[in-house]
XYZ file of C-alpha atoms in Angstrom:
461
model
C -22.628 26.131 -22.463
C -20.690 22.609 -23.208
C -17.316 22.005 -21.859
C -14.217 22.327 -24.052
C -12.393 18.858 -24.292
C -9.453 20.139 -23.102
C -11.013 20.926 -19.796
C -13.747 18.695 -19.426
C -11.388 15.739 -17.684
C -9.980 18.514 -15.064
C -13.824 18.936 -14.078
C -14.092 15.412 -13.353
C -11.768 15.267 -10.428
C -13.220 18.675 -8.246
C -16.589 16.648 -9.248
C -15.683 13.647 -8.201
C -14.096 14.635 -4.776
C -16.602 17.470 -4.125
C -19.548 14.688 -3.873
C -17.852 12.278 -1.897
C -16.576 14.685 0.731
C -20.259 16.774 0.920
C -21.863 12.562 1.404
C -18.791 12.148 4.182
C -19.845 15.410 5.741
C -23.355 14.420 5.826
C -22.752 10.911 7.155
C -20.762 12.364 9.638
C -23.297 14.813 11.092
C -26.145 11.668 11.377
C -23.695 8.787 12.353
C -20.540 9.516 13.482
C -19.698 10.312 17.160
C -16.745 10.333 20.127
C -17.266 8.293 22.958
C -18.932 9.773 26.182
C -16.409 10.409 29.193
C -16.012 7.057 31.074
C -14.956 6.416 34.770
C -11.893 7.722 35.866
C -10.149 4.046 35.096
C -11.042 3.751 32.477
C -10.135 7.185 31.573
C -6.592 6.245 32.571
C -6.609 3.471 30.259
C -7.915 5.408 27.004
C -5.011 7.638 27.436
C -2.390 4.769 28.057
C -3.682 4.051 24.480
C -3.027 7.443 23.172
C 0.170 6.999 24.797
C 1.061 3.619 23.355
C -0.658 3.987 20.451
C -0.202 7.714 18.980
C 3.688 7.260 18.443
C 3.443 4.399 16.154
C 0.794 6.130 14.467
C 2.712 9.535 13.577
C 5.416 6.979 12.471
C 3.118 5.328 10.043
C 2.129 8.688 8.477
C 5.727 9.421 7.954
C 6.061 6.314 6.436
C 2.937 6.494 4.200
C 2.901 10.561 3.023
C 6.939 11.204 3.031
C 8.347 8.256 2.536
C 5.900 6.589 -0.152
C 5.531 9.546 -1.551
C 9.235 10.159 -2.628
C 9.927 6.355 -3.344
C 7.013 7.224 -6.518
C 9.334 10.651 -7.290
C 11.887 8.172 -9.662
C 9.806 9.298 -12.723
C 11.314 12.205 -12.910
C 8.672 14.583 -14.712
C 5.858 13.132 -12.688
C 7.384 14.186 -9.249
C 4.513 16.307 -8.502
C 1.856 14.029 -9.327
C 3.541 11.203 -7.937
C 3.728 12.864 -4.189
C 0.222 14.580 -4.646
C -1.696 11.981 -6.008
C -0.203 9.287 -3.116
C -1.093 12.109 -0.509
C -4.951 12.073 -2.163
C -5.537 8.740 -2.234
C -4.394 7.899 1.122
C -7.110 10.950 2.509
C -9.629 9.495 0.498
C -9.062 5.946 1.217
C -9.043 6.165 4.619
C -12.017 8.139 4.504
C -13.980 5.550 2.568
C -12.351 2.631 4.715
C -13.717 4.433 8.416
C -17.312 4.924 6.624
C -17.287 1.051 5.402
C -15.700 -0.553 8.445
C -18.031 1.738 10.563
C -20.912 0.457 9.055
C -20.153 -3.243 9.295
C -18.386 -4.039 12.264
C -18.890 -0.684 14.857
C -22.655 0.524 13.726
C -24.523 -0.030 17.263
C -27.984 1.400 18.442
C -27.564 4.377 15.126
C -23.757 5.391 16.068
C -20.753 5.280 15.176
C -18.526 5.519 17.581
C -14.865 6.657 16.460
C -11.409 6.091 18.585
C -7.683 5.953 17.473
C -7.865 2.138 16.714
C -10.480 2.434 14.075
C -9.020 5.235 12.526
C -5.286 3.491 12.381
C -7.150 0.508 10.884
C -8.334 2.487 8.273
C -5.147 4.194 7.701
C -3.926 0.114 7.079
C -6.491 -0.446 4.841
C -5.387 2.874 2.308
C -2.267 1.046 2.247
C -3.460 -1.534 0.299
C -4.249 1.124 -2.450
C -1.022 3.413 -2.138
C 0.775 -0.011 -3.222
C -1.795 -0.758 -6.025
C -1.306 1.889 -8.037
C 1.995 1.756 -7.908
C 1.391 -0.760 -11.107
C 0.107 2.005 -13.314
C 1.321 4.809 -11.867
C 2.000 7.469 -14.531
C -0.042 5.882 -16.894
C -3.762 6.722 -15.551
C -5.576 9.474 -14.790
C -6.531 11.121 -10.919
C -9.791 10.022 -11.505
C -9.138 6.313 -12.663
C -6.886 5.705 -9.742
C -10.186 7.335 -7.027
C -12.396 4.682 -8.956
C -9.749 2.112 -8.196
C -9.609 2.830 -4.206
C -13.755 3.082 -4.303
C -13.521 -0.754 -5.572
C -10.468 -1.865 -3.620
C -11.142 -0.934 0.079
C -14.490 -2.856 0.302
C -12.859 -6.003 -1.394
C -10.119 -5.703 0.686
C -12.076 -5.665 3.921
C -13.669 -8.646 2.691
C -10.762 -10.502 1.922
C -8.761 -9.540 5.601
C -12.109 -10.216 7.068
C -12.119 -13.860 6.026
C -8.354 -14.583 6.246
C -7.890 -13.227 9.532
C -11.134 -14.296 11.542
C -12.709 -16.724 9.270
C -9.543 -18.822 8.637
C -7.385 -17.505 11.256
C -4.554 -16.704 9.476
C -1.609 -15.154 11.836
C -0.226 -11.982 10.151
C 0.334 -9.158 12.452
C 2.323 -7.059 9.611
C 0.058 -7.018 6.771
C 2.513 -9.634 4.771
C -0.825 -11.876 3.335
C -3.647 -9.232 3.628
C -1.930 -6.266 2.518
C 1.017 -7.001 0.867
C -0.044 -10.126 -1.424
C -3.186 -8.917 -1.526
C -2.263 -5.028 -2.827
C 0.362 -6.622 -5.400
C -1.901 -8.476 -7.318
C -4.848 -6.586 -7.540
C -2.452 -3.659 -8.689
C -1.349 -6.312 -11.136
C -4.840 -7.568 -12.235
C -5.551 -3.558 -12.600
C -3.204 -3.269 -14.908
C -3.563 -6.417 -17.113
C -7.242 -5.469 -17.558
C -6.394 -1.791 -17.827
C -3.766 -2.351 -20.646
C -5.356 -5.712 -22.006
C -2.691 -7.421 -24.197
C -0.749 -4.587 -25.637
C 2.730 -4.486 -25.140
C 4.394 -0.961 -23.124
C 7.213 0.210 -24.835
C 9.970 2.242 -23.125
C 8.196 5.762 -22.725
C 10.731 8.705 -23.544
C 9.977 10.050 -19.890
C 9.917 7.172 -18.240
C 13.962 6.892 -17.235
C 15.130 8.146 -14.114
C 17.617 10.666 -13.593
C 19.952 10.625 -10.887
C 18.169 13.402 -9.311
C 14.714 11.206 -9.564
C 16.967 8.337 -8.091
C 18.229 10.593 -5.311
C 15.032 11.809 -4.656
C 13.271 8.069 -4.407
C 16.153 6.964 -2.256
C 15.685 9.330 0.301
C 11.686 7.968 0.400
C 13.468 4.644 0.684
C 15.116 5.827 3.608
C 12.449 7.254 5.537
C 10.458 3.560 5.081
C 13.200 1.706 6.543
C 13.690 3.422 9.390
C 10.069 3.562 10.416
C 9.174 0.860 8.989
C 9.100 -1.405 12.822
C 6.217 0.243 13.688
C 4.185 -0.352 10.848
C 4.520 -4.089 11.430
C 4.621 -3.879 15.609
C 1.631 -1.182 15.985
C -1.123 -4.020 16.171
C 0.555 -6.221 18.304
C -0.347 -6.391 21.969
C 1.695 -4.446 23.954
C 4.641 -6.094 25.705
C 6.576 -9.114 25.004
C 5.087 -9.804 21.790
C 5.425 -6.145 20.168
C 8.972 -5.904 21.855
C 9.764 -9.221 20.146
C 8.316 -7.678 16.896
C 10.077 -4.339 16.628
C 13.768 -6.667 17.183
C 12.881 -8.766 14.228
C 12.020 -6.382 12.058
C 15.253 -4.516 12.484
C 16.940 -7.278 12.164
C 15.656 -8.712 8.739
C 15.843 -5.105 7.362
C 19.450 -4.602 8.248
C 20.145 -7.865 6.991
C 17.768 -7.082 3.224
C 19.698 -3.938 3.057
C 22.907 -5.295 3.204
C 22.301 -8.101 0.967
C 20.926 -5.818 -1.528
C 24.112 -4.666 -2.108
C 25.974 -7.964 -2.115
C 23.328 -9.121 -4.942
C 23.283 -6.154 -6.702
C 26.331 -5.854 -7.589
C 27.190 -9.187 -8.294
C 24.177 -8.957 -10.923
C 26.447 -6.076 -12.642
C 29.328 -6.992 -14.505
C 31.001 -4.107 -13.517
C 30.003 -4.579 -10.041
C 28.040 -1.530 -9.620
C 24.860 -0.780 -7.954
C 21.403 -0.219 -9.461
C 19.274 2.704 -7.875
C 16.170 0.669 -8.360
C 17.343 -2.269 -6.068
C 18.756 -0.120 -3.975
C 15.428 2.017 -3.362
C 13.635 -1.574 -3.118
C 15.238 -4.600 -1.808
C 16.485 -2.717 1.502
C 12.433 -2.629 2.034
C 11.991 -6.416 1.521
C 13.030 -7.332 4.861
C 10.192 -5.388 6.227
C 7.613 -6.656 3.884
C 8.550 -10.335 4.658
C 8.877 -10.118 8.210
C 5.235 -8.867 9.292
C 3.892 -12.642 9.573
C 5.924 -13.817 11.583
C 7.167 -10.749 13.397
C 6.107 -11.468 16.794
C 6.345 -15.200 16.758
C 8.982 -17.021 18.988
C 11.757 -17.893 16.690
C 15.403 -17.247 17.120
C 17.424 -14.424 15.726
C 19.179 -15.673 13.267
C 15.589 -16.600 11.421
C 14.811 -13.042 11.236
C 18.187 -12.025 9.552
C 18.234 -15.373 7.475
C 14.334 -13.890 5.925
C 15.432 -10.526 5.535
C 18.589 -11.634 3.417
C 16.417 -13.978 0.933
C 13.212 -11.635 1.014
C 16.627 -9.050 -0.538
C 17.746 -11.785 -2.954
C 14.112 -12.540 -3.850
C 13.528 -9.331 -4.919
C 16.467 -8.295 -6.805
C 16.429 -10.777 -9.092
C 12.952 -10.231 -9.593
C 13.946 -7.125 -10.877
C 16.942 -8.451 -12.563
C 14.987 -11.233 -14.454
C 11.155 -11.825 -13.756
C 10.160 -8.372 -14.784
C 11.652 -8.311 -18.129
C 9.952 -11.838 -18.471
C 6.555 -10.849 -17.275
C 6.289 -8.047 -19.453
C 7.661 -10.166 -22.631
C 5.829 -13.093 -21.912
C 2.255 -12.282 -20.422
C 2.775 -8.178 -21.675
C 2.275 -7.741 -17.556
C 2.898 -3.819 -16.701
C 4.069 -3.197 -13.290
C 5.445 0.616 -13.197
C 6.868 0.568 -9.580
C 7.831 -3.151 -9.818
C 5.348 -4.034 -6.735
C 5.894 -7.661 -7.790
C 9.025 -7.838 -6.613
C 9.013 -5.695 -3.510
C 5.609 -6.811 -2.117
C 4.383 -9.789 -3.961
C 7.575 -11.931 -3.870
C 8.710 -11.280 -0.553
C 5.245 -11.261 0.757
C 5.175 -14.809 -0.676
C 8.250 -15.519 1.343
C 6.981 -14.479 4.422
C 4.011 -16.586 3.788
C 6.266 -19.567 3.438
C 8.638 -18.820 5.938
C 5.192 -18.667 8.564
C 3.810 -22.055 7.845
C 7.694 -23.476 8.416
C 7.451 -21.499 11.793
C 4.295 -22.755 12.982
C 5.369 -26.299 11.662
C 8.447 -26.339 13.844
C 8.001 -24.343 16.870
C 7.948 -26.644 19.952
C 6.005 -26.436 22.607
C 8.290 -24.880 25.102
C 9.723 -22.157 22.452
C 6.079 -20.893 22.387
C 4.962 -20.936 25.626
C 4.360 -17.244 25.698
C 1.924 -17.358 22.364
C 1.906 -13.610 20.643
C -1.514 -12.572 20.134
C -2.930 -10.408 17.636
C -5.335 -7.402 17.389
C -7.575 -8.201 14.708
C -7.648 -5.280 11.849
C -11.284 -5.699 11.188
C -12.729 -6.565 14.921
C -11.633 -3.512 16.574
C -11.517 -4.366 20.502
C -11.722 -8.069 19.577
C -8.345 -9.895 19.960
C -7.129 -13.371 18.912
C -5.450 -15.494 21.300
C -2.751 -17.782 18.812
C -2.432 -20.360 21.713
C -6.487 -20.719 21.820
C -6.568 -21.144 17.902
C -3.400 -23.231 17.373
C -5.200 -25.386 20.636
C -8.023 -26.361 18.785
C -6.528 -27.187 15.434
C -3.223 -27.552 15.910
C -0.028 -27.024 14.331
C -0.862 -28.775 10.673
C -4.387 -27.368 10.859
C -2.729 -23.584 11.664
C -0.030 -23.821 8.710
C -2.933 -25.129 6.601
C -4.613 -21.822 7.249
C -1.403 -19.914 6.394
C -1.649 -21.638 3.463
C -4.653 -21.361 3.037
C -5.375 -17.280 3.341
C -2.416 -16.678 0.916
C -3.925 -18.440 -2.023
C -7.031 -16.608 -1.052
C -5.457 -13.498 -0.908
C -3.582 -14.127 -4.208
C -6.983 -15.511 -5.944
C -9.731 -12.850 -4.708
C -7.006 -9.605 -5.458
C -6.033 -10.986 -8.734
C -9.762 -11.893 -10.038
C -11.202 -8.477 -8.335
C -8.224 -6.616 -9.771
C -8.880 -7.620 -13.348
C -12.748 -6.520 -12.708
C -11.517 -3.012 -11.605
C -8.984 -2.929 -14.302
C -11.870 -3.633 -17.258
C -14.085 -1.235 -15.143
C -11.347 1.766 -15.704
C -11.290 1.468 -18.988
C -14.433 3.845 -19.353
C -13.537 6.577 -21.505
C -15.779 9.045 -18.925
C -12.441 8.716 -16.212
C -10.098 10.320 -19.054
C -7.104 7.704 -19.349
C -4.303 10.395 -20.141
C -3.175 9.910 -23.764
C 0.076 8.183 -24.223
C 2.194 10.996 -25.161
C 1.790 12.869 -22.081
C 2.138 9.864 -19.805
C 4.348 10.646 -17.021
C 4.046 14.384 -17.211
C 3.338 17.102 -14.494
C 1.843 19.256 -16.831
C -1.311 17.789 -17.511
C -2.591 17.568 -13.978
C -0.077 21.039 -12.502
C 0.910 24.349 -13.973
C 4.362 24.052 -12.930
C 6.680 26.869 -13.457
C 8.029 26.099 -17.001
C 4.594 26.291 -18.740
C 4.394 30.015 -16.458
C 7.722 31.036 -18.244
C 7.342 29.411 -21.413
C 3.460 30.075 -22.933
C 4.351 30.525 -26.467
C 3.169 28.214 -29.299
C 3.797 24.897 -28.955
C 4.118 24.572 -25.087
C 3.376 22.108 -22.751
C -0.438 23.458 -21.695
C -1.434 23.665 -25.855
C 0.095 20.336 -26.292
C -2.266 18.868 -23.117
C -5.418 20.577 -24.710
C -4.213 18.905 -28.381
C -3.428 15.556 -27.010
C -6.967 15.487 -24.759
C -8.934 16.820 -27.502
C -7.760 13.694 -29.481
């Protein structure tokens, strides 16, 4: 018996996921294994890890399923999907991202062997998608944005792969490889996805004040975690000590001049929600690639304040531009939140490499490289052999390669969702619970003309 229309895109998604999880299951069972018990040292060092290691990581999932997840609630009749849909993609994601990573970089002698590390680096890698959607969120389907993660993680590997060991790029946050790199393949997604037609204003797109509220809070819960998302890699000690101070201190100083810019951008010298919920997160976006580098203070608070500026009046102005002038959709307005300030923080790393003296960096951070696992760059070994010009050449360098391979490998994905098979939602119930959750109005209200027959009406078409 054939499908109905109006249900055929809801099969889809239990499709979709049931086959990918029954594969993980399977690859599991043949590949994927703990480590033996070690020696009793060795024993004690494993669970200095756990230790070390686990705190920062519970942060990070605050950050990631709480805290993302409300900052997407500001639509406000796509609260439910917003929060649900964030909360499947990062499962999925980092479920892909263990299987891929596992088989290029930790597949010895048939095995797999999984540990916290590899699992937190995969948890990084799902970022990169949880900030790409944000481009089209509201306007694509479950299914389109689980096609979109498929392509993303393994190009994303790829691309940290060669910026961080190939070229050596310092970034301990994620500014260049996840940041830049998330930003503009969510923006290449949704040039390709939307081609050249222009967006207008969708009648359920504007945020209440309880949507505001709601995304503030998310807003909230980022900021205050948000040190150990960029200090969590670093090597324990001087350098992740020096990481977790600048942090704070260039996201008190972006949330504080949000408010000074903000309101100076009002004529009646009121604040907007949407910087509010976004610029006091710049500071931490900016900050990761340079985090544990010696620099003074003041450096830290003078980034945070600009990475704020920066992205305020890329809301203000470059938004409004982008969509008139290149008819660029960006839904969450990852441009200026992640893009622009990640461009910053770019900048502001090949200035610090340029001028730090010899004596100011005596005690070089060092890194723990995303994709190597147990490998670990030493900065004063690679900044030894090349030098400082060479090393801010590689800064340089990675974030016009991260830039270049999201954007062209975004608009590929983008053309790629356009299928009609993934069931694009139609444009009338954009930004709508009810065509993905029976939510409790279509229970009291299942008379004629309701939200459930207009789903089946619109999908049919």
């Amino acid at each position: 018996m054939a499908v109905p229309p109006s249900t055929y895109p809801h099969r889809l998604l239990p499709l979709f996921l049931g086959l990918f999880q029954g594969t993980l299951l399977l690859f599991f069972t043949l590949f994927v294994t703990y480590d033996e018990p070690s020696a009793q040292a060795e024993d004690t060092n494993l669970a200095n890890q756990v230790y070390s290691t686990f705190p920062f990581f519970q942060d990070i999932q605050v950050m990631l399923v709480v805290g993302l997840g409300l900052l997407l609630t500001f639509l406000p009749r796509y609260g439910f999907s917003a929060l649900t849909h964030n909360f499947l993609l990062l499962n999925f994601s980092m479920q892909w991202a263990l299987v891929l990573q596992g088989l290029l970089h930790h597949f010895h002698h048939g095995q797999i062997h999984l540990d916290l590390h590899k699992l937190l680096v995969s948890e990084f890698a799902a970022v990169t998608v949880l900030i790409s959607v944000g481009a089209i969120l509201g306007r694509a389907s479950p299914c389109q944005l689980l096609v979109m993660a498929t392509c993303e993680i393994p190009i994303y590997l790829a691309s940290e792969w060669v910026i961080v060991t190939c070229l050596g790029v310092l970034d301990v946050g994620g500014t260049i490889t996840i940041h830049v790199f998330s930003c503009y393949f969510g923006l290449g997604v949704s040039k390709a996805l939307f081609r050249a037609a222009q967006q207008p204003l969708h009648p359920k797109e504007t945020p209440t004040p309880h949507s505001d509220l709601m995304s503030l809070v998310g807003t909230l819960i980022l900021w205050v975690f948000w040190p150990s998302f960029v200090a969590v890699l670093c090597q324990a000690g001087d350098a992740q000590h020096r990481a977790i101070l600048n942090t704070l201190l260039a996201m008190s100083a972006s949330a504080t001049t949000t408010v000074v810019a903000s309101s100076l951008l009002e004529r009646d010298g009121k604040l907007s929600p949407g910087h509010l919920q976004n610029g006091s997160l710049a500071g931490g976006v900016a900050i990761g690639v340079v985090a544990d580098m010696a620099m003074p203070p003041v450096a830290a608070l003078a980034l945070g304040s600009l990475s704020a500026v920066v992205c305020v009046l890329g809301f203000r102005f470059l938004t409004p531009l982008l969509g008139r002038k290149l008819t660029l959709h960006d839904q969450c307005g990852i441009h200026n939140l992640h893009g622009l300030p990640g461009i910053l923080g770019a900048a502001a790393s090949v200035v610090a490499v340029l001028v730090a003296s010899k004596d100011t960096s005596g005690s070089h951070p060092s890194q723990l490289s995303p994709v190597g696992g147990n490998a670990s760059q030493a900065v004063e070994g690679q900044r030894g052999g090349r030098g400082a010009g060479g090393q801010a050449l590689c800064q340089a360098a990675g974030l016009a390669l991260a830039i270049g391979a999201s954007l062209l490998a975004g608009l590929l994905t983008g053309a790629a969702l356009r299928l009609p098979c993934l069931a694009r939602p139609p444009e009338r119930l954009c930004f709508d619970d009810s065509l993905y959750f029976k939510t409790q109005d279509q229970a009291e209200s299942p008379g004629p003309g309701g939200s459930a027959e207009e789903g089946a009406l619109a999908l049919k078409e």
